[in-house]
């Protein structure tokens, strides 16, 4: 049993296994790049699965659409991790042992070394060795009987260990981050809209880490002021920016607001959380004047359907005022749906947008009246009406028209719908990852360790001086690079020249 | 900030002339390769010096002289190439690697410069045709299929991290092209030394691949990490398994495997060479397939 465990452990920590695991990791990560992934685009996954039939279902069951969350990916990752720990421990002991060890004794036959040179000199062996020591200043040296052995480049091992330990640290930090991070997205109206990081329900979308239940999010609030965007002539955006005010930490208690300019690439960092400006769109405001003269004004974000022109679609929904009877109420709810064109382009009556900025915006609206179906408990999209209600005849289109700002449309019962204004909205993302600082620190160590371990060469030089019968001295120099011979030649040649003083043998 | 059309035009001219000059260099190298005799001296063995000094002038054969012209043409091409990138940058008022065309151009320049440095260190000038040909293909594809007019970049790319991350990644990928090619040559030579008498010894090819990879790999690592730093500021997370990130990670793992293979008995030599080739193939795959076919967050203006 012990033997089995020991053999398993040995097998797992051998370099060959590490290699195999590295390949497995590479192979296992690939589907994530080639197949749509749930975490990136769930709609695409649905489409993909639907198109492939049983094959898609199989892939779905095996986790191919969430590769990095599957047990098999985790298994490879953990095995590699174990293998790494297993090979680092003994190497660390070895490292400290070697750090104190003396350079290896001079081998008997130096001419067998990969690098070798020799000469007969008119000096005594002691003089020759002294010269050798001078040439190798800075090397770790050990003098023996008529020989010197020297070693250099131990830093390579240091770099290598730093690299592997940093890799370990990075993997651990990354995994911990996945436990305790969260990420949420929300749309907020510009010019006064507020968002507070108080709980999951304040978000439109929220992705918690495995150990996050959303009960203690970092408290902070933001208020969005003016949003501005700059575009090239072809509609390509050049820059977005939102002036915001925020409060966090003690400012929440004292109710002080601090200003900040939120831009793409310039998130707000506060209390360990980050707030990002992801994108923007438009919110048309409509006022409905009901037959009894009462007015209701609503503005809710519409969704850009064309990223280049920001043509947007949505549904602004109204409840009739002062109606207590739910039956009547459900007969007279109103939805204004259609297309918003920030810069209108008209082909006859067909409205489209030709530019993303606001220049006399227009809407093409379809007004629906009837039962919106918002009371049946199922959530419905804020961007559209429930088509089932339309199919069942419980919601009917009662008017259609293109409206410029300030224009209105009258319904058959005297209700009027006016297009008042357009406001900007911004989509924000809040991200929290307590370990990303550690990940960065380990990443930097990885580069440093790698740089050192791949550029420093561990190499040895031996010099032996032997008195010859004719009174001269035979000086031999041998060299060996521990890991890779490449590049050692120049240095060895230089050293050998210094030791042998260029005398021809 | 309007685009300076004149400079943009100069940039395009320089690009085309660089291509022409490289093509000429390939022809010269090919002539040298075809007419040169197989090396008489044994190439540097494990114990020999790394650098073989060129034979004295008087010994220069006609083929060698043509090869030297090829080398000179390569340097000239690189200068024109550099000029084209600089003009691009000046014309758009930003770092000239904001879309795939420019990225490819920088990558190829890095590969050419790496090759020039290697030519100075190893007796491998005659391999120029093998190395420059894939570079020419990439440059040609870059200048036709991927070509984009000089223009400012979109908001997500307006960051100094663009300057750092993309340049480091493209330079290191360019450097990695060289060991990709020399590893293929290594496999040829190692398989049948007799059939390819004019290739340098397998040992020289192997060492060249290793040394270039070892220089490029830390740079590549740094490039990925810089990308993560940028992603944290631009997309809200430093790592999100975006297709491009994923393939970069995979090819990083493959190059790490290459380094390990070189230190593992039974994996040195042929297997290591295959791994290196796989690493470069992944980089090319990332460049074309992932950029053009899948849609991730990595957006490039103009394509
Ligand atoms: C993701 C996992 C790993 C990566 C990316 C990695 C990376 C590296 C790199 C870049 C080197 C430098 C190679 C060189 O000096 O020529 C190296 C060396 C080494 N690695 Fe790893 N390593 C990993 C895992 C492991 C594991 C699991 C083991 C143990 C089984 C291991 C053992 C070694 C050894 C012994 C060396 C020294 C080889 C030498 O000095 O040439 N590595 N590693």
Coordinates of C-alpha atoms in Angstrom, one line a residue, chain A residues 15-16 18-23 25-27 29-30 32-34 37 39-41 44 68 73 113-116 156 163-164 167 174 178 183 230 232 236-240 263-267 269 274 276-278 429 431 433 435-436 439-440 443-444 446-447 450-451 454-455 457 483-490 493, chain B residues 1 46-51 121 151-161 207 210-211 213-215 217-218 221-223 225 229-244 246-247 249-250 252-254 256-267 271 275 282 285 289-290 294-295 297 301:
Chain A
X15 CA 8.9 15.8 -15.2
X16 CA 7.3 13.5 -17.8
X18 CA 4.2 17.4 -15.7
X19 CA 4.7 17.5 -19.4
X20 CA 1.8 15.3 -20.1
X21 CA -0.4 17.3 -17.8
X22 CA 0.7 20.5 -19.5
X23 CA -0.4 19.1 -22.8
X25 CA -4.3 21.4 -19.9
X26 CA -3.6 22.9 -23.3
X27 CA -5.9 20.5 -25.0
X29 CA -8.6 24.7 -22.7
X30 CA -9.1 24.7 -26.4
X32 CA -13.4 27.1 -24.7
X33 CA -12.0 29.1 -27.5
X34 CA -13.7 27.2 -30.3
X37 CA -19.4 29.6 -23.8
X39 CA -20.2 32.7 -19.4
X40 CA -19.6 34.8 -22.5
X41 CA -22.7 34.4 -24.6
X44 CA -25.2 31.7 -28.7
X68 CA -13.5 26.3 -17.2
X73 CA -10.9 20.8 -16.3
X113 CA 34.5 18.1 -21.2
X114 CA 32.4 19.8 -23.8
X115 CA 34.6 22.9 -23.7
X116 CA 38.3 22.3 -23.4
X156 CA 19.5 30.3 -12.3
X163 CA 9.1 31.2 -11.1
X164 CA 7.6 27.9 -10.1
X167 CA 3.1 30.0 -10.6
X174 CA -6.8 32.8 -8.9
X178 CA -13.2 32.7 -8.0
X183 CA -19.5 41.1 -10.8
X230 CA -17.5 61.7 -29.3
X232 CA -15.9 60.0 -36.0
X236 CA -17.2 55.0 -34.9
X237 CA -17.0 56.1 -31.3
X238 CA -13.8 57.9 -30.2
X239 CA -14.5 58.2 -26.5
X240 CA -17.2 58.0 -23.9
X263 CA -14.3 56.6 -18.9
X264 CA -13.6 53.5 -20.8
X265 CA -10.3 52.3 -19.5
X266 CA -10.6 54.5 -16.5
X267 CA -12.7 52.7 -13.9
X269 CA -11.7 52.2 -7.8
X274 CA -14.2 48.8 -9.3
X276 CA -16.7 50.5 -15.1
X277 CA -18.5 52.4 -17.8
X278 CA -19.4 49.7 -20.3
X429 CA -20.3 47.1 -14.2
X431 CA -16.4 44.2 -10.0
X433 CA -12.0 40.5 -6.6
X435 CA -7.2 38.5 -4.7
X436 CA -6.3 40.3 -7.9
X439 CA -2.4 37.6 -8.7
X440 CA -0.5 40.6 -10.1
X443 CA 2.6 37.5 -12.2
X444 CA 5.4 40.0 -11.8
X446 CA 6.8 34.9 -12.7
X447 CA 8.3 37.3 -15.2
X450 CA 11.5 33.4 -15.8
X451 CA 13.9 36.1 -17.0
X454 CA 16.3 31.6 -18.8
X455 CA 19.2 34.1 -19.2
X457 CA 23.5 30.0 -17.3
X483 CA 21.6 23.1 -18.5
X484 CA 22.3 24.1 -22.1
X485 CA 25.6 24.5 -23.8
X486 CA 24.4 27.3 -26.0
X487 CA 26.1 30.6 -25.5
X488 CA 28.8 29.3 -23.1
X489 CA 31.4 29.1 -25.8
X490 CA 32.2 32.8 -26.0
X493 CA 37.0 31.0 -24.8
Chain B
X1 CA -7.4 64.4 -34.8
X46 CA 28.6 20.5 -28.8
X47 CA 32.1 21.6 -27.8
X48 CA 32.9 23.8 -30.6
X49 CA 32.6 27.6 -30.7
X50 CA 29.2 29.0 -31.3
X51 CA 30.3 31.5 -33.8
X121 CA 25.6 35.0 -34.6
X151 CA -7.6 55.7 -38.8
X152 CA -7.9 56.4 -35.1
X153 CA -8.8 53.4 -32.9
X154 CA -12.0 52.9 -30.9
X155 CA -12.4 53.8 -27.3
X156 CA -11.5 50.4 -25.8
X157 CA -8.1 50.6 -27.6
X158 CA -7.3 54.1 -26.5
X159 CA -5.0 53.3 -23.7
X160 CA -1.3 53.3 -23.1
X161 CA -1.7 49.6 -22.3
X207 CA 20.3 25.5 -30.5
X210 CA 16.2 27.1 -28.2
X211 CA 18.0 30.4 -27.8
X213 CA 12.6 30.7 -27.8
X214 CA 14.2 31.4 -24.5
X215 CA 14.5 35.1 -25.3
X217 CA 9.2 33.3 -24.1
X218 CA 9.6 35.7 -21.1
X221 CA 4.7 35.9 -20.9
X222 CA 5.1 39.5 -20.1
X223 CA 2.8 40.4 -23.0
X225 CA 0.3 39.6 -18.3
X229 CA -3.6 44.3 -16.6
X230 CA -5.1 46.1 -19.5
X231 CA -8.2 43.9 -19.5
X232 CA -8.7 44.6 -15.8
X233 CA -8.9 48.3 -16.7
X234 CA -10.9 48.0 -19.9
X235 CA -13.3 45.0 -19.5
X236 CA -13.6 44.7 -15.7
X237 CA -11.7 41.5 -15.2
X238 CA -8.1 40.6 -15.7
X239 CA -8.9 37.2 -17.2
X240 CA -12.2 36.0 -18.7
X241 CA -11.4 33.1 -21.1
X242 CA -12.1 35.3 -24.1
X243 CA -11.2 33.1 -27.1
X244 CA -8.1 35.2 -27.8
X246 CA -7.6 31.3 -24.2
X247 CA -5.5 30.5 -27.2
X249 CA -2.8 30.8 -22.7
X250 CA -2.7 27.5 -24.6
X252 CA 2.0 29.7 -23.6
X253 CA 1.5 26.3 -22.0
X254 CA 2.8 24.7 -25.2
X256 CA 6.4 26.0 -21.4
X257 CA 6.1 22.3 -22.4
X258 CA 8.8 22.9 -25.0
X259 CA 11.2 24.2 -22.4
X260 CA 10.4 21.2 -20.2
X261 CA 10.8 18.8 -23.0
X262 CA 14.3 20.2 -23.6
X263 CA 15.1 19.2 -20.0
X264 CA 13.4 15.8 -20.1
X265 CA 15.2 12.7 -21.3
X266 CA 13.5 11.2 -24.3
X267 CA 11.8 14.4 -25.2
X271 CA 9.6 15.9 -29.9
X275 CA 6.2 21.1 -29.7
X282 CA -1.2 28.1 -32.3
X285 CA -4.2 30.2 -35.5
X289 CA -8.9 32.1 -37.0
X290 CA -9.7 33.6 -33.6
X294 CA -14.9 33.8 -33.7
X295 CA -16.1 37.0 -32.0
X297 CA -13.9 41.1 -26.9
X301 CA -10.7 48.6 -35.8

